[in-house]
Structures are given as C-alpha cells and as structure tokens.
Amino acid sequence: MTVFSSNDFDDHETVLFFRDPETGLKAIIAIHDTTLGPALGGTRMWNYANEDEALTDVLRLSRGMTYKSALAGLNLGGGKSVIIGNSRTDKSEALFEAFGRAVDRLNGSYIAAEDVGTSVPDLESARRTTPHIAGISEGGAGDPSPATAWGVYNGVLAAARYRLNVETLSGLTVAVQGLGNVGYGLCQHLSEAGAKLIVTDIYDKSVEKAVQELGATAVTPDQILSQDVDILAPCALGAVLNDITIPDLKTNVIAGAANNQLAEERHGQVLMDRNILYAPDYAINAGGIILISHEGPNFNRSTAMNEVAHIHDTVTKIFQRASMENRPTQEIADQIAFERITAAKNPDKITKTG
Ligand code: NAD
C-alpha cells in the first residue's frame, strides 16, 4: 500500500491508521484540509475487498468533503473515516468506543458523523469516548436526511426557475430515482409544491407508499432515467450519468441527492452539449452538513433549515457563472470551492488583488 504516491493523494494533511485487536477495529481517518475549520465528515463502514480500496475511498471522500463544505460557505474542513468490516456482522458497541478513542487522539481536528454502514446509535457509542462526534440525537441535530431533502428541493426549484422559466414547480413532472431517506422526503416537498411525480425504487413498499400517499406514478428501475420529464432527480446511486444512460435522457434538468452522479468528469461536458442543466451533486446535497454545522449549545433547527434553503442561491450562482464562462456546472462548483480555500490561505494576496 502506498499513500504519498497514490493517485488519490492530494496533499492530505493527515492520514492515520488505527487498529484495536480486542474489538477488531481497523480504521483509517483522512484529514484533507483544515484551512476553513475542523475537518467534518462521515464514518463509512464497508467490507472493502482490500486495504488499498479502503485507502482510496477515504482519500477521495475526505477531499470531496473539503470542497462540499467550502462551497456551502461553512467554516469546516474536509475529512472522512472508514472502518474496514461488514456493517451487518462486525459491529459492536465496543468497536465504536474504540473508534471514538481513535477520533479523540486528533483533538478535534476531525469530527466524525454517520455515513454508509454506520448509524446514529453507532456514533452514540463513539461519543462515550470522544466529544468530537456530530449528527447524534442527544445534544445534536440527529438524522441529517430531512435537511438534505429540503436542500435538494430548493436546488430543484432553483434549477427549474433558471432553465424552465417558471416561478414554482406546480404542474412540472419530476422523475425521482430512489425513495430512501432523502428521495422520499424530496417527493413530499415536490408533491406539496404541486409537481407530478414519476418514481422508482428496488423496494416495492416505498414505491407503493409514494403512489398511495403522494399520487405518484410508478415505473420500474430500468425505466426511470429515460422518462420524458421536466426534471430528473437521481437519489439512489452514483455513476448514473454515463455513456449508456445520457443518450437516452429526456429531461431538461438533472437535480438530485445522489453522490457522484457523473460516472466521469467528462460527462458534465456531455450533458452541457446536450443542453441538459446539471445541478452539481455536492452543491445540492449539502443540506445535511449545513444542519450539522449548526450543532452546539445554541442549536436552532429552524435557523439551520433557513440556511439550508440558501442552496437555492448557491446553485443559481453556479448556473449563471457556468453560462457566462461556457463551462460545465460541476467545474464551476469546484472552482468556487477552490477559490474560497485559496482566499483563506492567502488573505493578503486576495485583499491586494481585490
Ligand atoms: P437510502 O439508502 O435511504 O436510499 C436509497 C434508496 O435508493 C433506497 O430506497 C434503495 O432501495 C434505492 N435504490 C438502490 N438502488 C436502486 C436502483 N437501482 N434503482 C432505484 N432505487 C434504488 O439513502 P439516502 O440517505 O436517501 O441517500 C440517497 C443518496 O443521497 C445517496 O447517494 C447518498 O449518498 C446521497 N446523500 C445522502 C445524504 C443524507 O443526508 N442522507 C446526504 C448527502 C448525499
């Protein structure tokens, strides 16, 4: 295993490996950048095929968090942790307490939250051995998914206003792929706003619920991406926008919660060439981290949710600049985040150059 010469190493500030033989903990914590503040990012528990795969994941994900928080205007840096193991069979309270001790050694430069394979109770176990845990129920904001759904809704609205020349979503048709914690919440907001829903999930129960409660039209998972709609909202998997799916898209706008929707960077340009407006995933799905950033003794949910709604303006600015510079939207999102971090690193230079 190599770290410094790994393709995914991007001058990360710290990469730490932890092992606790008693509980079986094997974890890696990566802190990418703390220029804007302590590195906040989820803890992923996954049955990685090997340690290299775990390292690649933590390096990429922690870098992604730096950009996500910077773009959302938060005073937070980027970090992430991975626990190597099967989240169904290898979990124990003791394992997460050991993980908490690992987090604690970083003295608050990394703050852990939940992610794929970990849940609020797991993080509550870790909280017994370190205070540097966010997104838990006791004294915290709890499940971030409703905030993520609210942010995605506001991003969808901004994209519709920008591209479809409408003021509200009433009467527009939105296809939603994935009715999980975020996707279903998004559907509720869309339905309240008067949008027509076309939905899918691999779990029939979620689909039935959306049909009954929200009057949605159900299609099979392989039909969702090619629906003739105003807006497509991917809220399930990554890499759904690729060489196979893009030619079949019949939508003007893509705006959804899923992480890493573009299979490769170049697919942003392919969407632009097809005149499809793409709301960059990490701009539109930042609601959860915005909520968590408000945690503390004066936590106020409605203040936090008002800030989440600013995702509307963040993505509008991205669309405007992308159009002015004739560049794909996700490149502009990266650029804005990069500029904010660079400005914080070189305050004198920025003041002088204006
Ligand atoms: P979730 O696991 O609750 O929901 C995902 C849903 O997608 C599930 O219902 C699953 O059955 C469905 N699904 C899986 N494969 C599918 C397929 N091929 N076709 C249709 N449906 C399929 O996850 P979530 O928390 O709702 O997150 C959804 C997406 O948003 C993920 O990509 C996640 O990384 C991203 N995201 C979530 C949050 C958050 O706060 N939860 C924050 C940022 C980004």
Coordinates of C-alpha atoms and ligand atoms in Angstrom, one line a residue:
M1 CA 0.0 0.0 0.0
T2 CA 1.3 3.4 -0.9
V3 CA -0.1 6.7 0.5
F4 CA 2.0 9.6 -0.8
S5 CA 2.3 8.2 -4.3
S6 CA -1.3 7.1 -4.5
N7 CA -3.3 8.7 -7.4
D8 CA -5.8 9.9 -4.9
F9 CA -3.4 11.5 -2.5
D10 CA -4.0 15.3 -2.8
D11 CA -1.6 16.7 -0.2
H12 CA -3.9 15.5 2.5
E13 CA -2.8 17.0 5.9
T14 CA -3.1 13.7 7.9
V15 CA -3.8 10.1 7.2
L16 CA -4.0 7.9 10.2
F17 CA -4.4 4.1 10.6
F18 CA -5.9 2.6 13.7
R19 CA -6.0 -1.0 14.9
D20 CA -7.6 -2.3 18.1
P21 CA -7.1 -6.1 18.3
E22 CA -9.6 -6.5 21.2
T23 CA -12.6 -5.2 19.3
G24 CA -11.3 -6.0 15.8
L25 CA -11.3 -2.3 14.8
K26 CA -9.4 -1.5 11.6
A27 CA -9.9 2.2 10.7
I28 CA -8.4 4.9 8.6
I29 CA -9.0 8.6 9.2
A30 CA -8.0 11.1 6.5
I31 CA -8.0 14.8 7.1
H32 CA -7.7 16.5 3.7
D33 CA -7.7 20.2 4.5
T34 CA -8.4 22.3 7.6
T35 CA -7.9 25.8 6.2
L36 CA -11.5 26.7 6.8
G37 CA -12.0 24.9 10.1
P38 CA -12.0 21.4 11.6
A39 CA -12.5 18.5 9.2
L40 CA -16.0 17.2 9.4
G41 CA -17.0 14.1 7.6
G42 CA -18.8 10.8 8.0
T43 CA -17.6 7.4 9.1
R44 CA -18.2 4.7 6.4
M45 CA -18.2 1.0 7.4
W46 CA -17.7 -1.2 4.4
N47 CA -16.4 -4.7 3.6
Y48 CA -13.6 -3.5 1.4
A49 CA -12.0 -6.1 -0.7
N50 CA -8.6 -5.0 0.5
E51 CA -6.9 -2.2 2.3
D52 CA -5.9 -0.3 -0.8
E53 CA -9.6 0.0 -1.7
A54 CA -10.3 1.4 1.8
L55 CA -7.5 3.9 1.5
T56 CA -8.6 5.1 -2.0
D57 CA -12.1 5.6 -0.6
V58 CA -11.1 7.6 2.4
L59 CA -8.7 9.8 0.4
R60 CA -11.3 10.6 -2.2
L61 CA -14.2 11.1 0.2
S62 CA -12.2 13.4 2.5
R63 CA -11.2 15.6 -0.4
G64 CA -14.8 15.7 -1.5
M65 CA -15.8 17.0 1.9
T66 CA -13.3 19.9 1.7
Y67 CA -15.0 21.0 -1.5
K68 CA -18.5 20.4 -0.2
S69 CA -18.1 22.5 2.9
A70 CA -16.2 25.2 1.2
L71 CA -18.9 25.6 -1.5
A72 CA -21.6 25.6 1.1
G73 CA -19.9 28.5 2.8
L74 CA -19.2 26.6 6.0
N75 CA -16.2 27.1 8.3
L76 CA -15.3 23.5 8.1
G77 CA -12.6 21.5 6.5
G78 CA -12.7 18.1 4.8
G79 CA -12.2 14.7 6.4
K80 CA -13.6 11.3 6.4
S81 CA -13.1 7.9 8.1
V82 CA -13.5 4.3 7.1
I83 CA -13.9 1.3 9.2
I84 CA -12.9 -1.9 7.4
G85 CA -15.6 -4.6 8.1
N86 CA -19.1 -5.9 7.5
S87 CA -21.6 -3.5 8.9
R88 CA -24.1 -6.3 9.4
T89 CA -21.9 -8.8 11.2
D90 CA -18.9 -7.0 12.6
K91 CA -20.4 -4.1 14.6
S92 CA -20.3 -3.8 18.4
E93 CA -20.6 -1.0 20.9
A94 CA -17.0 -1.7 22.0
L95 CA -15.8 -1.4 18.4
F96 CA -17.3 2.1 18.1
E97 CA -15.9 3.1 21.5
A98 CA -12.5 2.1 20.2
F99 CA -13.2 4.1 17.1
G100 CA -14.1 7.1 19.4
R101 CA -10.7 6.8 21.1
A102 CA -9.1 7.0 17.7
V103 CA -11.0 10.1 16.8
D104 CA -10.2 11.6 20.2
R105 CA -6.5 11.4 19.6
L106 CA -6.9 14.0 16.9
N107 CA -8.1 16.6 19.5
G108 CA -11.0 17.9 17.4
S109 CA -9.2 18.4 14.1
Y110 CA -11.5 15.7 12.8
I111 CA -15.2 15.4 13.7
A112 CA -17.0 12.2 12.8
A113 CA -20.6 11.8 11.7
E114 CA -22.6 8.9 10.3
D115 CA -22.3 7.6 6.7
V116 CA -23.0 4.4 4.7
G117 CA -22.8 1.5 7.1
T118 CA -23.0 3.5 10.3
S119 CA -26.0 4.8 12.2
V120 CA -26.8 7.3 14.9
P121 CA -26.6 4.6 17.7
D122 CA -23.1 3.6 16.5
L123 CA -21.9 7.2 16.7
E124 CA -23.5 7.5 20.1
S125 CA -21.3 4.6 21.2
A126 CA -18.3 6.5 19.9
R127 CA -19.5 9.6 21.7
R128 CA -18.8 7.9 25.0
T129 CA -15.0 8.1 24.3
T130 CA -14.8 11.4 22.4
P131 CA -16.7 14.6 22.3
H132 CA -15.8 15.0 18.6
I133 CA -18.9 13.4 17.1
A134 CA -21.6 15.3 15.2
G135 CA -25.1 14.3 14.0
I136 CA -26.3 12.4 17.0
S137 CA -29.7 12.7 18.7
E138 CA -28.6 13.6 22.2
G139 CA -27.5 17.2 22.1
G140 CA -27.2 17.1 18.4
A141 CA -29.1 17.7 15.2
G142 CA -30.0 14.0 14.7
D143 CA -30.6 12.4 11.3
P144 CA -29.4 14.8 8.6
S145 CA -31.6 13.3 5.8
P146 CA -34.6 15.7 6.2
A147 CA -32.2 18.7 5.9
T148 CA -30.6 17.1 2.8
A149 CA -34.1 16.6 1.2
W150 CA -35.0 20.2 2.0
G151 CA -31.8 21.4 0.4
V152 CA -32.3 19.2 -2.7
Y153 CA -35.8 20.6 -3.0
N154 CA -34.5 24.1 -3.0
G155 CA -31.9 23.2 -5.6
V156 CA -34.5 21.6 -7.8
L157 CA -36.6 24.8 -7.5
A158 CA -33.6 27.0 -8.5
A159 CA -32.8 24.8 -11.5
A160 CA -36.4 24.9 -12.7
R161 CA -36.5 28.7 -12.3
Y162 CA -33.2 29.0 -14.2
R163 CA -33.8 26.7 -17.1
L164 CA -37.6 26.3 -17.4
N165 CA -38.5 29.9 -16.8
V166 CA -41.1 29.1 -14.1
E167 CA -41.7 30.6 -10.7
T168 CA -43.0 27.4 -9.0
L169 CA -42.8 23.7 -9.6
S170 CA -46.6 23.4 -9.9
G171 CA -47.6 21.2 -12.9
L172 CA -44.0 20.2 -13.7
T173 CA -43.1 16.5 -13.9
V174 CA -40.2 15.2 -11.8
A175 CA -38.8 11.7 -12.1
V176 CA -37.2 10.5 -8.8
Q177 CA -34.9 7.5 -8.7
G178 CA -34.7 6.1 -5.2
L179 CA -37.2 6.6 -2.4
G180 CA -35.0 6.3 0.6
N181 CA -34.5 8.8 3.4
V182 CA -33.7 11.6 1.1
G183 CA -35.6 10.6 -2.0
Y184 CA -38.9 10.2 -0.2
G185 CA -38.6 13.4 1.7
L186 CA -37.9 15.2 -1.6
C187 CA -41.0 13.7 -3.1
Q188 CA -43.1 15.0 -0.2
H189 CA -41.8 18.6 -0.8
L190 CA -42.3 18.2 -4.5
S191 CA -45.8 16.9 -4.1
E192 CA -46.7 19.8 -1.7
A193 CA -45.4 22.2 -4.4
G194 CA -47.8 20.7 -6.9
A195 CA -45.3 18.7 -9.0
K196 CA -46.3 15.5 -10.7
L197 CA -44.1 12.5 -9.6
I198 CA -42.8 9.6 -11.5
V199 CA -40.9 7.3 -9.1
T200 CA -39.0 4.1 -8.7
D201 CA -37.1 2.0 -6.1
I202 CA -35.9 -1.5 -5.9
Y203 CA -38.1 -1.9 -2.8
D204 CA -41.8 -2.2 -3.8
K205 CA -43.0 -0.9 -0.4
S206 CA -41.5 2.5 -0.8
V207 CA -43.0 2.8 -4.3
E208 CA -46.5 1.7 -3.2
K209 CA -46.3 4.3 -0.4
A210 CA -45.4 7.1 -2.9
V211 CA -48.3 6.0 -5.2
Q212 CA -50.8 5.9 -2.3
E213 CA -49.7 8.9 -0.3
L214 CA -48.4 11.3 -3.0
G215 CA -50.3 10.1 -6.1
A216 CA -47.0 9.2 -7.8
T217 CA -46.8 7.2 -11.0
A218 CA -44.6 4.1 -10.6
V219 CA -42.1 2.8 -13.2
T220 CA -39.5 0.1 -13.0
P221 CA -35.9 0.9 -12.1
D222 CA -34.7 0.4 -15.6
Q223 CA -37.3 2.9 -17.0
I224 CA -36.7 5.9 -14.7
L225 CA -33.8 7.5 -16.4
S226 CA -35.4 7.7 -19.8
Q227 CA -38.7 9.2 -18.7
D228 CA -39.9 12.2 -20.7
V229 CA -39.9 14.7 -17.8
D230 CA -39.0 18.3 -16.9
I231 CA -36.6 17.3 -14.1
L232 CA -34.8 14.1 -13.2
A233 CA -33.7 13.7 -9.6
P234 CA -31.3 10.8 -9.0
C235 CA -31.5 9.9 -5.3
A236 CA -30.1 6.4 -5.2
L237 CA -26.7 5.5 -6.7
G238 CA -23.6 7.1 -8.0
A239 CA -22.4 7.0 -11.6
V240 CA -25.9 7.0 -13.1
L241 CA -24.9 9.6 -15.7
N242 CA -22.7 7.8 -18.1
D243 CA -22.1 6.9 -21.8
I244 CA -25.0 4.4 -21.8
T245 CA -27.7 6.5 -19.9
I246 CA -27.0 10.0 -21.2
P247 CA -28.1 9.4 -24.8
D248 CA -31.5 8.2 -23.6
L249 CA -32.2 11.1 -21.2
K250 CA -35.4 13.0 -22.0
T251 CA -35.1 15.8 -19.4
N252 CA -34.1 19.4 -19.3
V253 CA -32.7 19.4 -15.8
I254 CA -30.9 16.9 -13.5
A255 CA -31.0 17.8 -9.9
G256 CA -30.9 15.1 -7.2
A257 CA -29.3 13.9 -4.0
A258 CA -27.1 11.1 -5.0
N259 CA -23.4 11.5 -4.6
N260 CA -21.0 11.2 -7.6
Q261 CA -23.7 11.1 -10.2
L262 CA -21.3 11.7 -13.1
A263 CA -19.5 8.5 -13.9
E264 CA -16.5 10.6 -15.1
E265 CA -15.8 14.3 -15.0
R266 CA -16.2 14.5 -18.8
H267 CA -19.8 13.6 -18.6
G268 CA -20.5 17.1 -17.3
Q269 CA -19.4 18.4 -20.7
V270 CA -21.5 15.7 -22.4
L271 CA -24.6 16.9 -20.5
M272 CA -23.8 20.5 -21.4
D273 CA -23.5 19.6 -25.1
R274 CA -27.0 18.0 -24.8
N275 CA -28.3 21.3 -23.3
I276 CA -29.2 19.5 -20.0
L277 CA -28.7 21.6 -16.9
Y278 CA -26.9 19.6 -14.2
A279 CA -27.0 20.8 -10.6
P280 CA -23.7 19.6 -9.2
D281 CA -24.4 16.8 -6.6
Y282 CA -22.3 18.1 -3.8
A283 CA -23.7 21.6 -4.1
I284 CA -27.4 20.4 -4.0
N285 CA -27.0 17.7 -1.4
A286 CA -25.2 19.8 1.3
G287 CA -28.2 20.2 3.5
G288 CA -27.2 17.6 6.0
I289 CA -23.8 19.0 6.6
I290 CA -25.2 22.5 6.8
L291 CA -27.6 21.3 9.5
I292 CA -24.8 19.5 11.4
S293 CA -22.6 22.6 11.2
H294 CA -25.2 24.4 13.4
E295 CA -24.8 21.9 16.3
G296 CA -23.8 23.3 19.6
P297 CA -25.4 24.7 22.8
N298 CA -27.4 27.3 20.8
F299 CA -28.7 24.8 18.1
N300 CA -31.8 26.1 16.5
R301 CA -33.3 23.8 13.8
S302 CA -35.3 26.5 12.0
T303 CA -32.3 28.8 11.7
A304 CA -30.4 25.8 10.3
M305 CA -33.1 24.9 7.8
N306 CA -33.3 28.5 6.6
E307 CA -29.6 28.3 5.8
V308 CA -30.1 25.0 4.1
A309 CA -32.6 26.8 1.8
H310 CA -29.7 29.0 0.6
I311 CA -28.7 26.1 -1.6
H312 CA -31.2 27.7 -4.0
D313 CA -28.9 30.7 -4.4
T314 CA -25.6 28.7 -4.3
V315 CA -26.7 26.6 -7.3
T316 CA -28.2 29.6 -9.1
K317 CA -24.8 31.3 -8.9
I318 CA -23.1 28.2 -10.3
F319 CA -25.6 28.1 -13.2
Q320 CA -25.0 31.8 -14.0
R321 CA -21.2 31.5 -13.9
A322 CA -21.2 28.3 -15.9
S323 CA -23.3 30.0 -18.6
M324 CA -21.0 33.1 -18.6
E325 CA -17.8 31.0 -18.9
N326 CA -19.4 28.4 -21.1
R327 CA -18.2 25.6 -18.8
P328 CA -19.8 22.6 -17.2
T329 CA -21.5 23.3 -13.9
Q330 CA -19.5 20.9 -11.8
E331 CA -16.3 22.5 -12.9
I332 CA -17.6 25.8 -11.7
A333 CA -18.6 24.3 -8.4
D334 CA -15.1 23.0 -7.9
Q335 CA -13.7 26.4 -8.9
I336 CA -15.8 28.4 -6.4
A337 CA -14.8 26.0 -3.6
F338 CA -11.1 26.1 -4.6
E339 CA -11.2 30.0 -4.7
R340 CA -12.7 30.1 -1.2
I341 CA -10.0 27.9 0.2
T342 CA -7.2 29.7 -1.6
A343 CA -8.5 33.1 -0.4
A344 CA -8.5 31.8 3.2
K345 CA -4.9 30.5 2.7
N346 CA -3.7 33.8 1.2
P347 CA -5.7 36.6 2.8
D348 CA -3.1 39.3 2.0
K349 CA -2.9 38.3 -1.7
I350 CA -6.6 38.4 -2.1
T351 CA -7.0 41.8 -0.5
K352 CA -4.4 43.2 -2.7
T353 CA -5.7 41.8 -5.9
G354 CA -9.2 42.8 -4.9
Ligands
NAD1 P1 -31.1 5.4 1.4 O1 -30.3 4.2 1.4 O2 -32.0 5.7 2.5 O3 -32.0 5.4 0.0 C1 -31.5 5.0 -1.2 C2 -32.7 4.3 -1.9 O4 -32.3 4.0 -3.3 C3 -33.2 3.0 -1.2 O5 -34.6 3.1 -1.0 C4 -32.8 2.0 -2.3 O6 -33.7 0.9 -2.3 C5 -32.9 2.8 -3.6 N1 -32.2 2.1 -4.7 C6 -31.0 1.5 -4.6 N2 -30.6 1.1 -5.9 C7 -31.6 1.5 -6.7 C8 -31.9 1.4 -8.1 N3 -31.0 0.7 -8.9 N4 -33.0 1.9 -8.6 C9 -33.9 2.6 -7.8 N5 -33.7 2.7 -6.5 C10 -32.6 2.2 -5.9 O7 -30.1 6.6 1.1 P2 -30.3 8.2 1.3 O8 -29.8 8.6 2.7 O9 -31.7 8.5 0.9 O10 -29.3 8.8 0.3 C11 -29.6 8.8 -1.1 C12 -28.4 9.3 -1.9 O11 -28.2 10.7 -1.5 C13 -27.1 8.6 -1.7 O12 -26.4 8.6 -2.9 C14 -26.4 9.3 -0.7 O13 -25.0 9.2 -0.7 C15 -26.8 10.7 -1.0 N6 -26.7 11.7 0.1 C16 -27.5 11.5 1.3 C17 -27.4 12.4 2.3 C18 -28.2 12.2 3.6 O14 -28.3 13.1 4.4 N7 -28.8 11.0 3.8 C19 -26.5 13.5 2.2 C20 -25.8 13.7 1.0 C21 -25.9 12.8 0.0

